[in-house]
Amino acid sequence: MPALSRSARGRLLLASSSPRRRDLLAQIGIVPDAILTPDIDETPKRDELPRAYAQRLARAKVEAVASVAAPGEMVLGADTVVALGRRILPRADDEATARRCLGLLSGRRHTVMTAVVLRAGDGSQGSRLVESVVGFSRLTDRQIDQLIEAGDWLGKAGGYAIQGHAGGVVRFLSGSYSNVVGLPLFETAQLLRGRGWLR
């Protein structure tokens, strides 16, 4: 999946603070020219549904970076949400939140959805929304303790990283694995190819 030469394709900016998205892109040979952390409010709106929330944040991230981009630069942004039905699970920035999320996910299936937005150099946008279903085994208190001790939940939506220790308690996965990690690669590549950034 070769990219065009830098001179032929123009610059690509990644609107993200997530090293996972950068690493996922590198797996398929995509290296952004710059990575910028968008400064946006990620608080869900009252009664906002998970799909709408993911799409709104992905667009907001792209718009924030596009506001400082040079003319002609492309901006790629994404937002990943872990949802139990209509409920948006928070990003786990502390142990108590991670424990609460793991307790809610124990023995249940949940949906991971990522909205991806690509803003072309002419200001037009393309987007994708990808959903995967993940099922956890029923977690014992000891398993939850072990996942907390591993520490790879920090900063993760829903309080877990499927590419980390939580992979050992996932009994079911339907859909895109890379989506659950944080960026659906097939759909992202489609967006870039559609804009001529990839061959």
C-alpha atoms as a printed R data frame, in Angstrom:
    type eleno elety resid chain resno       x       y      z
1   ATOM     1    CA   MET     A     1   0.000   0.000  0.000
2   ATOM     2    CA   PRO     A     2   2.632   2.567 -1.071
3   ATOM     3    CA   ALA     A     3   2.172   6.257 -0.422
4   ATOM     4    CA   LEU     A     4   2.983   8.753 -3.120
5   ATOM     5    CA   SER     A     5   6.178  10.760 -2.874
6   ATOM     6    CA   ARG     A     6   6.034  13.684 -0.448
7   ATOM     7    CA   SER     A     7   6.124  16.212 -3.259
8   ATOM     8    CA   ALA     A     8   3.272  14.496 -5.109
9   ATOM     9    CA   ARG     A     9   0.856  13.989 -2.248
10  ATOM    10    CA   GLY     A    10   1.216  17.072 -0.038
11  ATOM    11    CA   ARG     A    11   1.510  17.102  3.737
12  ATOM    12    CA   LEU     A    12  -0.623  15.008  6.098
13  ATOM    13    CA   LEU     A    13  -1.249  16.190  9.658
14  ATOM    14    CA   LEU     A    14  -2.506  13.789 12.330
15  ATOM    15    CA   ALA     A    15  -4.856  15.447 14.811
16  ATOM    16    CA   SER     A    16  -4.235  13.180 17.779
17  ATOM    17    CA   SER     A    17  -2.461  12.846 21.101
18  ATOM    18    CA   SER     A    18  -2.582   9.037 20.854
19  ATOM    19    CA   PRO     A    19   0.690   7.199 20.167
20  ATOM    20    CA   ARG     A    20  -1.429   4.145 19.291
21  ATOM    21    CA   ARG     A    21  -2.852   5.867 16.219
22  ATOM    22    CA   ARG     A    22   0.606   6.857 15.043
23  ATOM    23    CA   ASP     A    23   1.839   3.293 15.528
24  ATOM    24    CA   LEU     A    24  -1.185   1.809 13.755
25  ATOM    25    CA   LEU     A    25  -0.647   4.069 10.753
26  ATOM    26    CA   ALA     A    26   3.009   3.036 10.651
27  ATOM    27    CA   GLN     A    27   1.916  -0.613 10.350
28  ATOM    28    CA   ILE     A    28   0.545   0.156  6.895
29  ATOM    29    CA   GLY     A    29   3.337   2.492  5.872
30  ATOM    30    CA   ILE     A    30   1.653   5.810  6.649
31  ATOM    31    CA   VAL     A    31   3.837   8.366  8.422
32  ATOM    32    CA   PRO     A    32   2.178  11.751  9.044
33  ATOM    33    CA   ASP     A    33   4.295  14.795  8.320
34  ATOM    34    CA   ALA     A    34   3.291  16.238 11.690
35  ATOM    35    CA   ILE     A    35   1.307  15.194 14.760
36  ATOM    36    CA   LEU     A    36  -0.632  17.925 16.541
37  ATOM    37    CA   THR     A    37  -2.634  17.580 19.751
38  ATOM    38    CA   PRO     A    38  -6.042  19.218 19.304
39  ATOM    39    CA   ASP     A    39  -7.223  21.322 22.230
40  ATOM    40    CA   ILE     A    40 -10.930  20.521 22.489
41  ATOM    41    CA   ASP     A    41 -13.501  19.865 25.199
42  ATOM    42    CA   GLU     A    42 -14.269  16.114 25.167
43  ATOM    43    CA   THR     A    43 -17.170  16.280 27.626
44  ATOM    44    CA   PRO     A    44 -20.239  14.441 26.270
45  ATOM    45    CA   LYS     A    45 -23.315  16.590 25.826
46  ATOM    46    CA   ARG     A    46 -26.434  15.810 27.829
47  ATOM    47    CA   ASP     A    47 -28.179  12.722 26.379
48  ATOM    48    CA   GLU     A    48 -25.606  12.521 23.549
49  ATOM    49    CA   LEU     A    49 -25.483   9.048 21.981
50  ATOM    50    CA   PRO     A    50 -22.150   7.264 21.445
51  ATOM    51    CA   ARG     A    51 -22.132   7.452 17.635
52  ATOM    52    CA   ALA     A    52 -22.933  11.159 17.594
53  ATOM    53    CA   TYR     A    53 -20.331  11.801 20.290
54  ATOM    54    CA   ALA     A    54 -17.561  10.003 18.383
55  ATOM    55    CA   GLN     A    55 -18.417  11.806 15.152
56  ATOM    56    CA   ARG     A    56 -18.594  15.205 16.836
57  ATOM    57    CA   LEU     A    57 -15.223  14.809 18.549
58  ATOM    58    CA   ALA     A    58 -13.478  13.513 15.431
59  ATOM    59    CA   ARG     A    59 -14.730  16.524 13.468
60  ATOM    60    CA   ALA     A    60 -13.769  18.905 16.282
61  ATOM    61    CA   LYS     A    61 -10.225  17.502 16.410
62  ATOM    62    CA   VAL     A    62  -9.805  17.928 12.667
63  ATOM    63    CA   GLU     A    63 -11.224  21.451 12.706
64  ATOM    64    CA   ALA     A    64  -8.933  22.467 15.580
65  ATOM    65    CA   VAL     A    65  -5.825  21.339 13.712
66  ATOM    66    CA   ALA     A    66  -7.073  22.592 10.345
67  ATOM    67    CA   SER     A    67  -7.340  26.079 11.858
68  ATOM    68    CA   VAL     A    68  -3.528  26.181 12.167
69  ATOM    69    CA   ALA     A    69  -2.694  24.122  9.073
70  ATOM    70    CA   ALA     A    70  -1.041  25.636  6.024
71  ATOM    71    CA   PRO     A    71  -3.024  25.865  2.792
72  ATOM    72    CA   GLY     A    72  -3.258  22.520  1.016
73  ATOM    73    CA   GLU     A    73  -2.425  20.360  4.041
74  ATOM    74    CA   MET     A    74  -4.604  17.333  4.789
75  ATOM    75    CA   VAL     A    75  -5.764  16.670  8.346
76  ATOM    76    CA   LEU     A    76  -6.670  13.230  9.693
77  ATOM    77    CA   GLY     A    77  -8.475  12.835 12.998
78  ATOM    78    CA   ALA     A    78 -10.350  10.136 14.888
79  ATOM    79    CA   ASP     A    79 -12.184   9.482 18.117
80  ATOM    80    CA   THR     A    80 -12.832   6.093 19.713
81  ATOM    81    CA   VAL     A    81 -15.744   5.447 22.066
82  ATOM    82    CA   VAL     A    82 -16.517   2.409 24.216
83  ATOM    83    CA   ALA     A    83 -20.247   2.045 24.742
84  ATOM    84    CA   LEU     A    84 -22.551  -0.181 26.737
85  ATOM    85    CA   GLY     A    85 -25.785   0.288 24.874
86  ATOM    86    CA   ARG     A    86 -26.462   4.028 24.921
87  ATOM    87    CA   ARG     A    87 -23.965   4.618 27.720
88  ATOM    88    CA   ILE     A    88 -20.579   6.153 26.916
89  ATOM    89    CA   LEU     A    89 -17.851   4.754 29.145
90  ATOM    90    CA   PRO     A    90 -15.258   7.328 30.207
91  ATOM    91    CA   ARG     A    91 -11.565   7.423 29.497
92  ATOM    92    CA   ALA     A    92  -9.798   5.942 32.492
93  ATOM    93    CA   ASP     A    93  -7.453   8.560 33.897
94  ATOM    94    CA   ASP     A    94  -7.405   7.053 37.391
95  ATOM    95    CA   GLU     A    95  -7.604   3.609 38.978
96  ATOM    96    CA   ALA     A    96 -11.111   4.079 40.354
97  ATOM    97    CA   THR     A    97 -12.488   4.832 36.881
98  ATOM    98    CA   ALA     A    98 -10.654   1.862 35.371
99  ATOM    99    CA   ARG     A    99 -12.049  -0.482 38.042
100 ATOM   100    CA   ARG     A   100 -15.557   0.828 37.513
101 ATOM   101    CA   CYS     A   101 -15.303   0.319 33.738
102 ATOM   102    CA   LEU     A   102 -13.910  -3.204 34.068
103 ATOM   103    CA   GLY     A   103 -16.697  -4.101 36.478
104 ATOM   104    CA   LEU     A   104 -19.298  -2.887 33.986
105 ATOM   105    CA   LEU     A   105 -17.665  -4.765 31.085
106 ATOM   106    CA   SER     A   106 -17.251  -8.030 33.006
107 ATOM   107    CA   GLY     A   107 -19.201 -10.863 31.388
108 ATOM   108    CA   ARG     A   108 -20.828  -8.573 28.836
109 ATOM   109    CA   ARG     A   109 -20.525  -7.511 25.230
110 ATOM   110    CA   HIS     A   110 -19.926  -3.880 24.375
111 ATOM   111    CA   THR     A   111 -19.414  -1.796 21.258
112 ATOM   112    CA   VAL     A   112 -16.257   0.042 20.278
113 ATOM   113    CA   MET     A   113 -16.818   2.691 17.643
114 ATOM   114    CA   THR     A   114 -14.337   4.969 15.957
115 ATOM   115    CA   ALA     A   115 -15.193   7.961 13.824
116 ATOM   116    CA   VAL     A   116 -12.486   8.882 11.307
117 ATOM   117    CA   VAL     A   117 -12.462  12.218  9.485
118 ATOM   118    CA   LEU     A   118 -10.109  13.316  6.711
119 ATOM   119    CA   ARG     A   119 -10.062  16.956  5.661
120 ATOM   120    CA   ALA     A   120  -8.532  17.454  2.241
121 ATOM   121    CA   GLY     A   121  -6.389  20.420  1.297
122 ATOM   122    CA   ASP     A   122  -9.358  22.073 -0.424
123 ATOM   123    CA   GLY     A   123 -11.411  21.945  2.779
124 ATOM   124    CA   SER     A   124 -13.716  19.096  1.752
125 ATOM   125    CA   GLN     A   125 -14.140  16.213  4.186
126 ATOM   126    CA   GLY     A   126 -14.675  12.475  4.091
127 ATOM   127    CA   SER     A   127 -15.564  10.320  7.077
128 ATOM   128    CA   ARG     A   128 -16.164   6.769  8.246
129 ATOM   129    CA   LEU     A   129 -17.754   5.324 11.378
130 ATOM   130    CA   VAL     A   130 -16.614   1.811 12.263
131 ATOM   131    CA   GLU     A   131 -18.108  -0.400 14.965
132 ATOM   132    CA   SER     A   132 -16.762  -3.583 16.552
133 ATOM   133    CA   VAL     A   133 -18.355  -5.771 19.203
134 ATOM   134    CA   VAL     A   134 -16.175  -7.049 22.037
135 ATOM   135    CA   GLY     A   135 -17.147  -9.576 24.701
136 ATOM   136    CA   PHE     A   136 -15.330  -9.925 28.025
137 ATOM   137    CA   SER     A   137 -15.290 -13.071 30.099
138 ATOM   138    CA   ARG     A   138 -16.691 -12.747 33.596
139 ATOM   139    CA   LEU     A   139 -13.865 -11.170 35.566
140 ATOM   140    CA   THR     A   140 -12.883 -12.255 39.035
141 ATOM   141    CA   ASP     A   141 -11.697  -9.712 41.572
142 ATOM   142    CA   ARG     A   142  -8.186 -11.081 41.120
143 ATOM   143    CA   GLN     A   143  -8.329 -10.634 37.343
144 ATOM   144    CA   ILE     A   144  -9.444  -7.045 37.761
145 ATOM   145    CA   ASP     A   145  -6.590  -6.482 40.234
146 ATOM   146    CA   GLN     A   146  -4.127  -7.924 37.703
147 ATOM   147    CA   LEU     A   147  -5.434  -5.720 34.910
148 ATOM   148    CA   ILE     A   148  -5.155  -2.676 37.143
149 ATOM   149    CA   GLU     A   149  -1.636  -3.630 38.215
150 ATOM   150    CA   ALA     A   150  -0.584  -3.983 34.562
151 ATOM   151    CA   GLY     A   151  -1.248  -0.265 34.107
152 ATOM   152    CA   ASP     A   152  -2.003  -0.296 30.389
153 ATOM   153    CA   TRP     A   153  -5.553   0.965 31.037
154 ATOM   154    CA   LEU     A   154  -4.314   4.500 31.725
155 ATOM   155    CA   GLY     A   155  -5.843   6.991 29.333
156 ATOM   156    CA   LYS     A   156  -7.857   4.323 27.504
157 ATOM   157    CA   ALA     A   157 -11.548   4.607 26.678
158 ATOM   158    CA   GLY     A   158 -13.438   2.040 28.742
159 ATOM   159    CA   GLY     A   159 -10.423   1.379 30.949
160 ATOM   160    CA   TYR     A   160  -8.665  -1.290 28.891
161 ATOM   161    CA   ALA     A   161  -6.273  -1.885 26.000
162 ATOM   162    CA   ILE     A   162  -7.097  -4.931 23.878
163 ATOM   163    CA   GLN     A   163  -3.500  -4.975 22.627
164 ATOM   164    CA   GLY     A   164  -2.344  -5.218 26.231
165 ATOM   165    CA   HIS     A   165  -3.183  -7.449 29.191
166 ATOM   166    CA   ALA     A   166  -6.926  -7.192 28.596
167 ATOM   167    CA   GLY     A   167  -6.452  -9.288 25.464
168 ATOM   168    CA   GLY     A   168  -6.421 -12.290 27.784
169 ATOM   169    CA   VAL     A   169 -10.011 -11.731 28.910
170 ATOM   170    CA   VAL     A   170 -11.576 -10.974 25.524
171 ATOM   171    CA   ARG     A   171 -13.666 -14.017 24.611
172 ATOM   172    CA   PHE     A   172 -15.398 -12.531 21.583
173 ATOM   173    CA   LEU     A   173 -14.573 -10.001 18.891
174 ATOM   174    CA   SER     A   174 -16.629  -9.166 15.830
175 ATOM   175    CA   GLY     A   175 -15.323  -6.531 13.461
176 ATOM   176    CA   SER     A   176 -12.092  -4.616 13.116
177 ATOM   177    CA   TYR     A   177  -9.363  -5.323 15.661
178 ATOM   178    CA   SER     A   178  -7.468  -2.146 14.763
179 ATOM   179    CA   ASN     A   179 -10.669  -0.206 15.417
180 ATOM   180    CA   VAL     A   180 -10.680  -1.483 19.010
181 ATOM   181    CA   VAL     A   181  -7.033  -0.454 19.381
182 ATOM   182    CA   GLY     A   182  -7.943   3.035 18.210
183 ATOM   183    CA   LEU     A   183  -8.000   3.408 14.419
184 ATOM   184    CA   PRO     A   184  -9.702   1.219 11.770
185 ATOM   185    CA   LEU     A   185  -6.904   0.838  9.255
186 ATOM   186    CA   PHE     A   186  -8.866  -0.417  6.246
187 ATOM   187    CA   GLU     A   187 -11.330   2.466  6.353
188 ATOM   188    CA   THR     A   188  -8.602   5.017  7.043
189 ATOM   189    CA   ALA     A   189  -6.614   3.776  4.054
190 ATOM   190    CA   GLN     A   190  -9.772   4.013  1.929
191 ATOM   191    CA   LEU     A   191 -10.192   7.674  2.874
192 ATOM   192    CA   LEU     A   192  -6.569   8.468  2.033
193 ATOM   193    CA   ARG     A   193  -6.720   6.545 -1.228
194 ATOM   194    CA   GLY     A   194  -9.887   8.366 -2.196
195 ATOM   195    CA   ARG     A   195  -8.027  11.663 -1.848
196 ATOM   196    CA   GLY     A   196  -5.043  10.412 -3.828
197 ATOM   197    CA   TRP     A   197  -2.683  10.273 -0.862
198 ATOM   198    CA   LEU     A   198  -2.225   6.509 -1.285
199 ATOM   199    CA   ARG     A   199  -1.935   4.631 -4.537
